[in-house]
Short mmCIF file of C-alpha atoms in Angstrom, two decimals:
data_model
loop_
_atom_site.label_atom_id
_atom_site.label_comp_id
_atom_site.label_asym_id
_atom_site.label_seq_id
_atom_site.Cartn_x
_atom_site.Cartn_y
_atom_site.Cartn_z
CA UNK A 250 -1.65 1.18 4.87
CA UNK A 251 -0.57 0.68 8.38
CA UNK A 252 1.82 3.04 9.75
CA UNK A 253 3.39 1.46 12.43
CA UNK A 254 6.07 3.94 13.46
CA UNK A 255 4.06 6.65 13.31
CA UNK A 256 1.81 5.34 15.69
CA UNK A 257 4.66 4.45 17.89
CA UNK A 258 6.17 7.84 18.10
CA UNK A 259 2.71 10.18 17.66
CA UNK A 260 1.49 8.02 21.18
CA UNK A 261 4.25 7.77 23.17
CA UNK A 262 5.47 11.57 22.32
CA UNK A 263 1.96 12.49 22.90
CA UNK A 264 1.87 14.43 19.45
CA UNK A 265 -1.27 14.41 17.13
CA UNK A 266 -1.81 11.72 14.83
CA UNK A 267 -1.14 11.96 11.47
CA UNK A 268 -4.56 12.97 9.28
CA UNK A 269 -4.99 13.21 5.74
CA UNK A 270 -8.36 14.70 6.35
CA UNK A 271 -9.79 13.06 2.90
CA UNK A 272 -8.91 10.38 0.87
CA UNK A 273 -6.20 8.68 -1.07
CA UNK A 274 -6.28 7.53 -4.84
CA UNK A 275 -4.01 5.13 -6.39
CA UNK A 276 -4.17 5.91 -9.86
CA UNK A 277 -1.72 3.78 -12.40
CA UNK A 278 -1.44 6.08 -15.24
CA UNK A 279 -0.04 3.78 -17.61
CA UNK A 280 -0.10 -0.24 -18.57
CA UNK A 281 3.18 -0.14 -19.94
CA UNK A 282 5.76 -1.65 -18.13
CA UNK A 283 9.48 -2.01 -18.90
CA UNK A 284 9.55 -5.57 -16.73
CA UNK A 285 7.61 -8.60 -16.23
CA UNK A 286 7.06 -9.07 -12.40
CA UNK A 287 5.69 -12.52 -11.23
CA UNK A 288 2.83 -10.96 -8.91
CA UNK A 289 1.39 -8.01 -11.44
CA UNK A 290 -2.16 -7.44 -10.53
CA UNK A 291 -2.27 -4.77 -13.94
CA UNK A 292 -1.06 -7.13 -16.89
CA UNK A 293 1.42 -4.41 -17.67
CA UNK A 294 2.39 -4.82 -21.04
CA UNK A 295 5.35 -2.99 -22.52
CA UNK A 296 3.44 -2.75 -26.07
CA UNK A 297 0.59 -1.17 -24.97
CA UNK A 298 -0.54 2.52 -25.85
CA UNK A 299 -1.44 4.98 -22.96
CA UNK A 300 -5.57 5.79 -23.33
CA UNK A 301 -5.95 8.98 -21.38
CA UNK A 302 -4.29 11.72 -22.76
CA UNK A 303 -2.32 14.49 -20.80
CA UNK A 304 -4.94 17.18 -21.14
CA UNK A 305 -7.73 14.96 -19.55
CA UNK A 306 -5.76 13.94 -16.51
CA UNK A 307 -4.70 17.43 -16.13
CA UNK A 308 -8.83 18.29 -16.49
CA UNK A 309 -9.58 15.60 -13.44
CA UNK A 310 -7.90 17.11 -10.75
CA UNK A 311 -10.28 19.39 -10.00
CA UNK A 312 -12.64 16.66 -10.04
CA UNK A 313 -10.00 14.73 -7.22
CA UNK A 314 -10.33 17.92 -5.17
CA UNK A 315 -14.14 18.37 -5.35
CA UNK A 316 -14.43 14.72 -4.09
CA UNK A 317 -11.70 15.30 -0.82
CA UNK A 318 -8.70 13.52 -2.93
CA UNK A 319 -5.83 14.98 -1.14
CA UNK A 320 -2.91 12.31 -2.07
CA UNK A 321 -2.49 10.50 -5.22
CA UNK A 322 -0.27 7.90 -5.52
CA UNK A 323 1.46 7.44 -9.02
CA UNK A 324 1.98 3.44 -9.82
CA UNK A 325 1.15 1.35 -13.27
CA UNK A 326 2.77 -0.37 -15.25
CA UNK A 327 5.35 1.53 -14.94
CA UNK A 328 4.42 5.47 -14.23
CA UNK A 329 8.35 7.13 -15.69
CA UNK A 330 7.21 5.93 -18.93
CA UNK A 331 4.66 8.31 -19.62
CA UNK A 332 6.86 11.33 -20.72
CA UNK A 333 4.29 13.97 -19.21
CA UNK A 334 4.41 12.51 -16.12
CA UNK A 335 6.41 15.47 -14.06
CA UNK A 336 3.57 17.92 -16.10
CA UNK A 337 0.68 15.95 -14.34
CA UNK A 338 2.25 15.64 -10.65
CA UNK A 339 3.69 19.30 -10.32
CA UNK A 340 -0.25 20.40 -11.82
CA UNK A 341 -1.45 18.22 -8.07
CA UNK A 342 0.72 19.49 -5.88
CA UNK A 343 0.05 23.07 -6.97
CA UNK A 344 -3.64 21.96 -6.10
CA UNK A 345 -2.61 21.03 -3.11
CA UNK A 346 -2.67 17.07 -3.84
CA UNK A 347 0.94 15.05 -1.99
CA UNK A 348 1.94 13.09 -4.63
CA UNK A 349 3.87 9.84 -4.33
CA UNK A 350 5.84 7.81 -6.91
CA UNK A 351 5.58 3.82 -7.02
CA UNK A 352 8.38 2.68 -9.24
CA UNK A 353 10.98 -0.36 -10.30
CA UNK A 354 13.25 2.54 -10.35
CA UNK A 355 15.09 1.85 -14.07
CA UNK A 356 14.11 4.99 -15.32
CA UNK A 357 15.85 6.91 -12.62
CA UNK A 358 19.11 8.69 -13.79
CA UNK A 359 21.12 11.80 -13.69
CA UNK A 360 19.17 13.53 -15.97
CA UNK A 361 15.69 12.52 -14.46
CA UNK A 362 16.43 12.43 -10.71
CA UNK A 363 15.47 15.91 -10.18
CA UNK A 364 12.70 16.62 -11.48
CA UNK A 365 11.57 13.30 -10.52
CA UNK A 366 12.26 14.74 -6.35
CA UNK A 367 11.23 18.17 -7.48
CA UNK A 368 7.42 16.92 -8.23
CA UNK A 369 6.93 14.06 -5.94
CA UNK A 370 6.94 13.58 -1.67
CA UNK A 371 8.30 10.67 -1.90
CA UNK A 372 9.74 7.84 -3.56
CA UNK A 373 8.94 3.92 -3.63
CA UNK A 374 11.33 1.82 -4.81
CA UNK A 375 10.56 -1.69 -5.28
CA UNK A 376 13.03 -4.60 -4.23
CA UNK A 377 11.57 -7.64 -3.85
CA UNK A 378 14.54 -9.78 -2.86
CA UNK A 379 18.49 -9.87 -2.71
CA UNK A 380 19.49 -9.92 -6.36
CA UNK A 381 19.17 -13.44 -7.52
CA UNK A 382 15.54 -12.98 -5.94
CA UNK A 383 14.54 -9.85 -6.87
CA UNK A 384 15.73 -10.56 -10.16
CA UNK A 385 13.83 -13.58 -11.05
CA UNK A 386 10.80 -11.82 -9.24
CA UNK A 387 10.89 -8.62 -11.38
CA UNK A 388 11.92 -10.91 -14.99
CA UNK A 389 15.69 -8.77 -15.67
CA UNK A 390 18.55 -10.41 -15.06
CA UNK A 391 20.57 -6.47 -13.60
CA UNK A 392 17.04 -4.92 -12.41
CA UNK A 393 18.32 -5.47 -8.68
CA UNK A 394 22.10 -3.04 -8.73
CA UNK A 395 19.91 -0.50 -11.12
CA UNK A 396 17.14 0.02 -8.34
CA UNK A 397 19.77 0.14 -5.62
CA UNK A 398 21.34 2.67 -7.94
CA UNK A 399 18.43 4.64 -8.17
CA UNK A 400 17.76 4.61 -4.28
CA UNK A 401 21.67 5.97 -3.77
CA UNK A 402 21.14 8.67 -6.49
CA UNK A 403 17.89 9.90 -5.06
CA UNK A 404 19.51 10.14 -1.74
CA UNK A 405 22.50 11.78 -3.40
CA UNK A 406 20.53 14.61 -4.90
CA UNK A 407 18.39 15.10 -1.34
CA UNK A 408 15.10 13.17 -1.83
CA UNK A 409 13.26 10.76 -0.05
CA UNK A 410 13.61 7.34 -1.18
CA UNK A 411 12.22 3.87 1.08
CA UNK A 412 12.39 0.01 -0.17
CA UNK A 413 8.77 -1.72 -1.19
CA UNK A 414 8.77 -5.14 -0.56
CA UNK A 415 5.71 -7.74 -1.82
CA UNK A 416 5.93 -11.11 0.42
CA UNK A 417 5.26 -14.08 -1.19
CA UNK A 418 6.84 -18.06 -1.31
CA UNK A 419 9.56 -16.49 -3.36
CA UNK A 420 10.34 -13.61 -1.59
CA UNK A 421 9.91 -14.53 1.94
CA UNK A 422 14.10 -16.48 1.78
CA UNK A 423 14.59 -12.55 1.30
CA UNK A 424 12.57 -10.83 4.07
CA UNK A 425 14.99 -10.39 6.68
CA UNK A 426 17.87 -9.33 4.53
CA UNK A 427 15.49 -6.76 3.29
CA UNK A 428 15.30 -5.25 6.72
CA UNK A 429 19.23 -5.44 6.73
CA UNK A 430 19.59 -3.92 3.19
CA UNK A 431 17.57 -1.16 4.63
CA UNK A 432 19.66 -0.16 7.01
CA UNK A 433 22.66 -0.62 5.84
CA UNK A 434 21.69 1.72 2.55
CA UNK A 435 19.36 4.16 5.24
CA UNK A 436 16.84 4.68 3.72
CA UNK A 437 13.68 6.55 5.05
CA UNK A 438 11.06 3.89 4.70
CA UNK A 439 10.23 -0.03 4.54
CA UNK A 440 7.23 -1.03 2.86
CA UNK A 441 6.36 -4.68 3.59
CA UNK A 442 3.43 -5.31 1.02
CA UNK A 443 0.83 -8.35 1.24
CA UNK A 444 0.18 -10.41 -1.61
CA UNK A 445 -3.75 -9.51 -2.58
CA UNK A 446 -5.07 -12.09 -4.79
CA UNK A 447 -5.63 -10.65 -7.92
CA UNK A 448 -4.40 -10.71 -11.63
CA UNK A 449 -1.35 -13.01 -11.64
CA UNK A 450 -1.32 -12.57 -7.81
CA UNK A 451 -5.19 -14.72 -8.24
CA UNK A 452 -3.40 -17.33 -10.98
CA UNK A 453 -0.37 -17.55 -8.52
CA UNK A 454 -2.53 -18.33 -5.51
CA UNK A 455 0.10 -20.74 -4.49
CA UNK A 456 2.66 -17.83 -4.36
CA UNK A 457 1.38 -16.91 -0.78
CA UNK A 458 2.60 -17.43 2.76
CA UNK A 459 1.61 -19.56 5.06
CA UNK A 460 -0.59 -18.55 7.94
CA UNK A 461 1.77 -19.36 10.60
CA UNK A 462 4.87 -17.77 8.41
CA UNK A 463 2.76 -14.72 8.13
CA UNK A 464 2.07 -14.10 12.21
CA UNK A 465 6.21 -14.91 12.24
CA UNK A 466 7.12 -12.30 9.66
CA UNK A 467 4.65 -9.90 11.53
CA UNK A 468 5.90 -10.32 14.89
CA UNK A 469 9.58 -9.78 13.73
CA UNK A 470 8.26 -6.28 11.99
CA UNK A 471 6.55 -4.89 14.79
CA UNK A 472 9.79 -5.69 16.90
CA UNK A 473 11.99 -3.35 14.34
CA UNK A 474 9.31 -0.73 14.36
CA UNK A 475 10.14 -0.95 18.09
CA UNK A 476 13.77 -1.29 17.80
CA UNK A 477 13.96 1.45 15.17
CA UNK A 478 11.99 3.84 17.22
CA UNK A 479 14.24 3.14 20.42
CA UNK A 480 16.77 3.31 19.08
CA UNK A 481 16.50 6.85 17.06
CA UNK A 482 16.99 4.81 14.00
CA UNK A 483 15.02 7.60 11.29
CA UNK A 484 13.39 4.24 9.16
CA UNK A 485 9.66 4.05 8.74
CA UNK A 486 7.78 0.63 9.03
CA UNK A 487 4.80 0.37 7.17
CA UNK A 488 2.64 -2.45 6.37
CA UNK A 489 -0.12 -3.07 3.30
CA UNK A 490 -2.75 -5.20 2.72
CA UNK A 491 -3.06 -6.84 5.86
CA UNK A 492 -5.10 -4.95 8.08
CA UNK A 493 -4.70 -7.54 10.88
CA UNK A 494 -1.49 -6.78 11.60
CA UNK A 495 -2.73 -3.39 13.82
CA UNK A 496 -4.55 -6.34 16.26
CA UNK A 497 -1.01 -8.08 16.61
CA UNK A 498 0.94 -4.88 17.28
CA UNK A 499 -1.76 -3.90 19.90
CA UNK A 500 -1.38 -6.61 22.00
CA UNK A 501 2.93 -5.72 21.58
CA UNK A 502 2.22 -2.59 22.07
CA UNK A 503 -0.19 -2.99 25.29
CA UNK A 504 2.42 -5.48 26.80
CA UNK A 505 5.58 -2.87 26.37
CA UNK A 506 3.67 0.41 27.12
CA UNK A 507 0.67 -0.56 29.12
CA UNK A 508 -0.41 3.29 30.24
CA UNK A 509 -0.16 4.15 27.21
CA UNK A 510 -2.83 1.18 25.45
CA UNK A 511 -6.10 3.02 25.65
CA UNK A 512 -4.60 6.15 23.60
CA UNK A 513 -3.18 3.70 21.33
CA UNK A 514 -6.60 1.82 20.76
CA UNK A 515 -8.35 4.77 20.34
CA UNK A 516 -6.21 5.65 17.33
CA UNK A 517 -6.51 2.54 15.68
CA UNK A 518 -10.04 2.42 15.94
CA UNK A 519 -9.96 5.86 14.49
CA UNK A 520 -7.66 4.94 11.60
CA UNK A 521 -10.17 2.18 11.16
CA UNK A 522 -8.49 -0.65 9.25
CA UNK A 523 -9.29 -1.59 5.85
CA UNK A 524 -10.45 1.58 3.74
CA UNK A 525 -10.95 0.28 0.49
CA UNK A 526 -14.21 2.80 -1.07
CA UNK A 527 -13.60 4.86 1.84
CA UNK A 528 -10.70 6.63 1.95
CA UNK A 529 -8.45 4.37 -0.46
CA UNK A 530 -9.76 4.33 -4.46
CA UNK A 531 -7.92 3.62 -7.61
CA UNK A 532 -8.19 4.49 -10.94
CA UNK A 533 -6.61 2.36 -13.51
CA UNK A 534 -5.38 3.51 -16.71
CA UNK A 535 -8.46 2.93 -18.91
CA UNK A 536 -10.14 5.54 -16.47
CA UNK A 537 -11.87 2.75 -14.30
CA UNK A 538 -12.27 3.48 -10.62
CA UNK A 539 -12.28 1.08 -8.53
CA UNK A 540 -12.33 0.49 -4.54
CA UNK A 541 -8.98 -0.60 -4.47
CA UNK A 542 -6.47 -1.38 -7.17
CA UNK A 543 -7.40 -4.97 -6.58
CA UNK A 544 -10.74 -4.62 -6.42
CA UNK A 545 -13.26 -7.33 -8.35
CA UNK A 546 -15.66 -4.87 -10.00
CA UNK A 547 -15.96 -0.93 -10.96
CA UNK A 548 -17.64 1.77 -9.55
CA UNK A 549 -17.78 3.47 -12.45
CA UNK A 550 -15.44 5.45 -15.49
CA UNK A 551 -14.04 9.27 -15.29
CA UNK A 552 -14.36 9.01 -19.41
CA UNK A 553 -17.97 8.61 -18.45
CA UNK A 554 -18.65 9.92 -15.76
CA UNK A 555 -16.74 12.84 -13.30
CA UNK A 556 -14.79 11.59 -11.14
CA UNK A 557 -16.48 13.30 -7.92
CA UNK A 558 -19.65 12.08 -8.62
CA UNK A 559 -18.77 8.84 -8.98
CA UNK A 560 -16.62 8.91 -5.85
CA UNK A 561 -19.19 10.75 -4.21
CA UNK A 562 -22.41 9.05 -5.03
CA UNK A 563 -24.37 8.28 -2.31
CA UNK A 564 -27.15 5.63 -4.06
CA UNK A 565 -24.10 3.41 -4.67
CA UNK A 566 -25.12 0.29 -2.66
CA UNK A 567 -21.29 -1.32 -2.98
CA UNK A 568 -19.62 2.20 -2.16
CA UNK A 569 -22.43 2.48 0.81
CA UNK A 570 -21.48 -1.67 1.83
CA UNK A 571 -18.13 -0.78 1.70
CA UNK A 572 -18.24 2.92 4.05
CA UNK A 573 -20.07 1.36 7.03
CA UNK A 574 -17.59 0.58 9.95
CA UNK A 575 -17.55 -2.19 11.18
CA UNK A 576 -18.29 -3.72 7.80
CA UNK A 577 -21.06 -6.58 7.81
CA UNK A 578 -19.50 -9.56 7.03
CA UNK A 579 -19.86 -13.33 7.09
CA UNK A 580 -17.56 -16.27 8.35
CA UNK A 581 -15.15 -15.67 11.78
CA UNK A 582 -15.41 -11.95 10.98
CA UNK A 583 -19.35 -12.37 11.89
CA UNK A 584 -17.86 -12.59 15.79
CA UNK A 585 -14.86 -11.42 15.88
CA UNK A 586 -14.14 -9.12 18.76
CA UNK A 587 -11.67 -6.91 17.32
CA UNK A 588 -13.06 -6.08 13.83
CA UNK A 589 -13.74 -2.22 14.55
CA UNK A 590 -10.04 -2.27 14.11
CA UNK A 591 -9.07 -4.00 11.16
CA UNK A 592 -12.81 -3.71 9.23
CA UNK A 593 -12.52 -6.96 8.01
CA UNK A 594 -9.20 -6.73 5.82
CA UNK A 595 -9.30 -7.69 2.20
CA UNK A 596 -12.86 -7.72 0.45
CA UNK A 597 -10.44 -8.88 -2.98
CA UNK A 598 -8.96 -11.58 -1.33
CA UNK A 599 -12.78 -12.77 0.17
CA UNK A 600 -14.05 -12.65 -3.32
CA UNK A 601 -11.15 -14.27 -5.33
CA UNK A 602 -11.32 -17.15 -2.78
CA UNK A 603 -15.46 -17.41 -2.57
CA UNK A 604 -16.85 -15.45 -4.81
CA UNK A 605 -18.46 -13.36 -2.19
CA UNK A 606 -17.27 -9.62 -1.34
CA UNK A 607 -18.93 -9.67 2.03
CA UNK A 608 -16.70 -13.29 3.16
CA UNK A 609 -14.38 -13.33 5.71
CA UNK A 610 -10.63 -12.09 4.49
CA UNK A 611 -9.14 -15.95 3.65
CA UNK A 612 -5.76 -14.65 4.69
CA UNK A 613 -6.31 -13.06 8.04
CA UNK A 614 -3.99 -15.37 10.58
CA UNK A 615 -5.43 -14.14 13.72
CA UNK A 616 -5.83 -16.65 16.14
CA UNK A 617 -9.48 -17.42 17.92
CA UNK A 618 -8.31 -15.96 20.98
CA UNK A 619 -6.75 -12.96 20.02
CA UNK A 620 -9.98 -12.74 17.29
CA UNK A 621 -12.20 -12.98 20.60
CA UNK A 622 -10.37 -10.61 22.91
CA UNK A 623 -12.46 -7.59 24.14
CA UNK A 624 -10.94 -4.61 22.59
CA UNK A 625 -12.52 -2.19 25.38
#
């Protein structure tokens, strides 16, 4: 994730900037889903049975904590299904784990909406277009007024609640209403997601944006992180999947604040792009960890295996591959100038494309020039 308005503000306040000081774990807890959304990368299936019971989630955080887990976000399928699901996040953040929920937001009511802000940080709600969109996106005709619903009632009862957004062809008509939506509801974040090709995100390959759409959509949400921060407006920008976009909003950044650039790139280089096996994981609902949630291949099982040693294992060669920065890779990464930054973006988009994990990232839009640039 790249948090653009938190850089913004932590730089030119000349405050610290924000650490998690370990690593974050994206764990969907459930394949059962209650909708049908066009760019799944989890098959969520509504029929399905959950396979890991309460008590052995509840056993594996101490297993998270011995291996530096310190946030866990909650995602599926989707996670309000599972009926212990308040049990299992109040159990982390009385370890000390920040827990976040990822959610379509249906399940959100009166008689849920409290405990749901009582045991989680933070709340994702995903809209993926205005209504008619989002709607045909997310497969239920109605799912668009119930998530808005669920944003106002979270706000209502005093949590934190921020919009998710996944751009794609279908979505993109959408994008800048999003922004609108946003704050005309206030809400605390916006979540611009890249599509990673994956799942049905790899079968609907032709779902993606165009490179030169992409650099256009990027420069117009660096300029609201800017505008937002400016302006006092209290709404978070935050991009994911596209590590590329921290080059972009350097060279914004450098032209707007230019005594303030070398701070700025020594942060980013420190935050260190892509962090997929590094400080990013997932496990998936079967007990499979993986790199990211996207990710091609396992690292091993927590049914197996504990989870710290598998996190932790140091004769990995894919975990090792993945933990170097800059990462080794082949293609325009090979020479590009400015990849201590972004460490190469996607390795699941490289491989669904090539077959290769160590390719260049198909999707990164950087020009030659800015790809080139001495970063020094």
């Amino acid at each position: 994730m790249f948090r653009l308005s938190n850089l913004i503000a932590s730089v030119l306040e000349e405050r610290p900037e924000r650490s998690l000081n370990g690593s974050i774990i994206i764990w969907n807890f459930t394949n059962r889903c209650n909708l049908a959304c066009r760019h799944c990368y989890s098959y969520a299936d509504p029929n399905s049975k959950d396979f890991l019971s309460t008590e052995f989630i509840l056993s594996t955080i101490a297993e998270l904590k011995k291996a530096g887990i310190r946030f866990v976000i909650f995602s599926g399928g989707e996670p309000l299904i599972r009926k212990d699901i308040f049990e299992i996040s109040s159990a982390m953040r009385e370890a000390g784990i920040v827990t976040y929920l990822s959610t379509n937001g249906l399940y959100i009511n009166e008689k849920s909406v409290d405990a749901i802000i009582d045991t989680f940080n933070y709340i994702g709600i995903s809209i993926d277009g205005i209504e008619e969109v989002h709607d045909h996106f997310r497969g239920l005709k109605g799912a668009y007024r119930r998530s808005l619903d669920a944003i106002a009632l979270i706000q209502k009862h005093g949590g934190n609640a921020g919009i998710r957004f996944t751009l794609t062809q279908e979505t993109k008509e959408s994008f800048y209403s999003i922004f609108e939506l946003a704050e005309e509801i206030a809400v605390n974040k916006i979540y611009i997601s890249h599509l990673v090709y994956s799942g049905r995100g790899l079968d609907n390959l032709k779902m993606d944006i165009s490179p030169k759409e992409r650099r256009e959509f990027v420069d117009f949400i660096i300029e609201k992180a800017f505008d937002y921060y400016e302006s006092g407006k209290k709404i978070d920008i935050v991009t994911g999947n596209m590590e590329m976009d921290a080059i972009v909003f350097l060279e914004k950044f450098s032209a707007r604040y230019p005594h303030k650039r070398e701070e700025m790139l020594r942060r980013l280089r420190a935050w260190g792009g892509n962090s997929a096996g590094r400080k990013l994981g997932n496990i998936d609902w079967m007990g499979n960890v993986k790199p990211d949630p996207f990710f091609p291949f396992t690292i091993g099982n927590i049914t197996e295996r504990p989870f710290s040693e598998i996190w932790l294992d140091d004769e990995n060669e894919m975990l090792a591959r993945l933990r170097e920065h800059p990462r080794r890779l082949g293609g325009k990464c090979s020479e590009c100038g400015v990849i201590d930054i972004c460490n190469g973006g996607s390795r699941s988009r490289a491989y669904a494309i090539s077959g290769e994990l160590w390719a260049e990232d198909p999707s990164c839009y950087l020009e030659e020039e800015t790809r080139r640039m001495a970063n020094g």
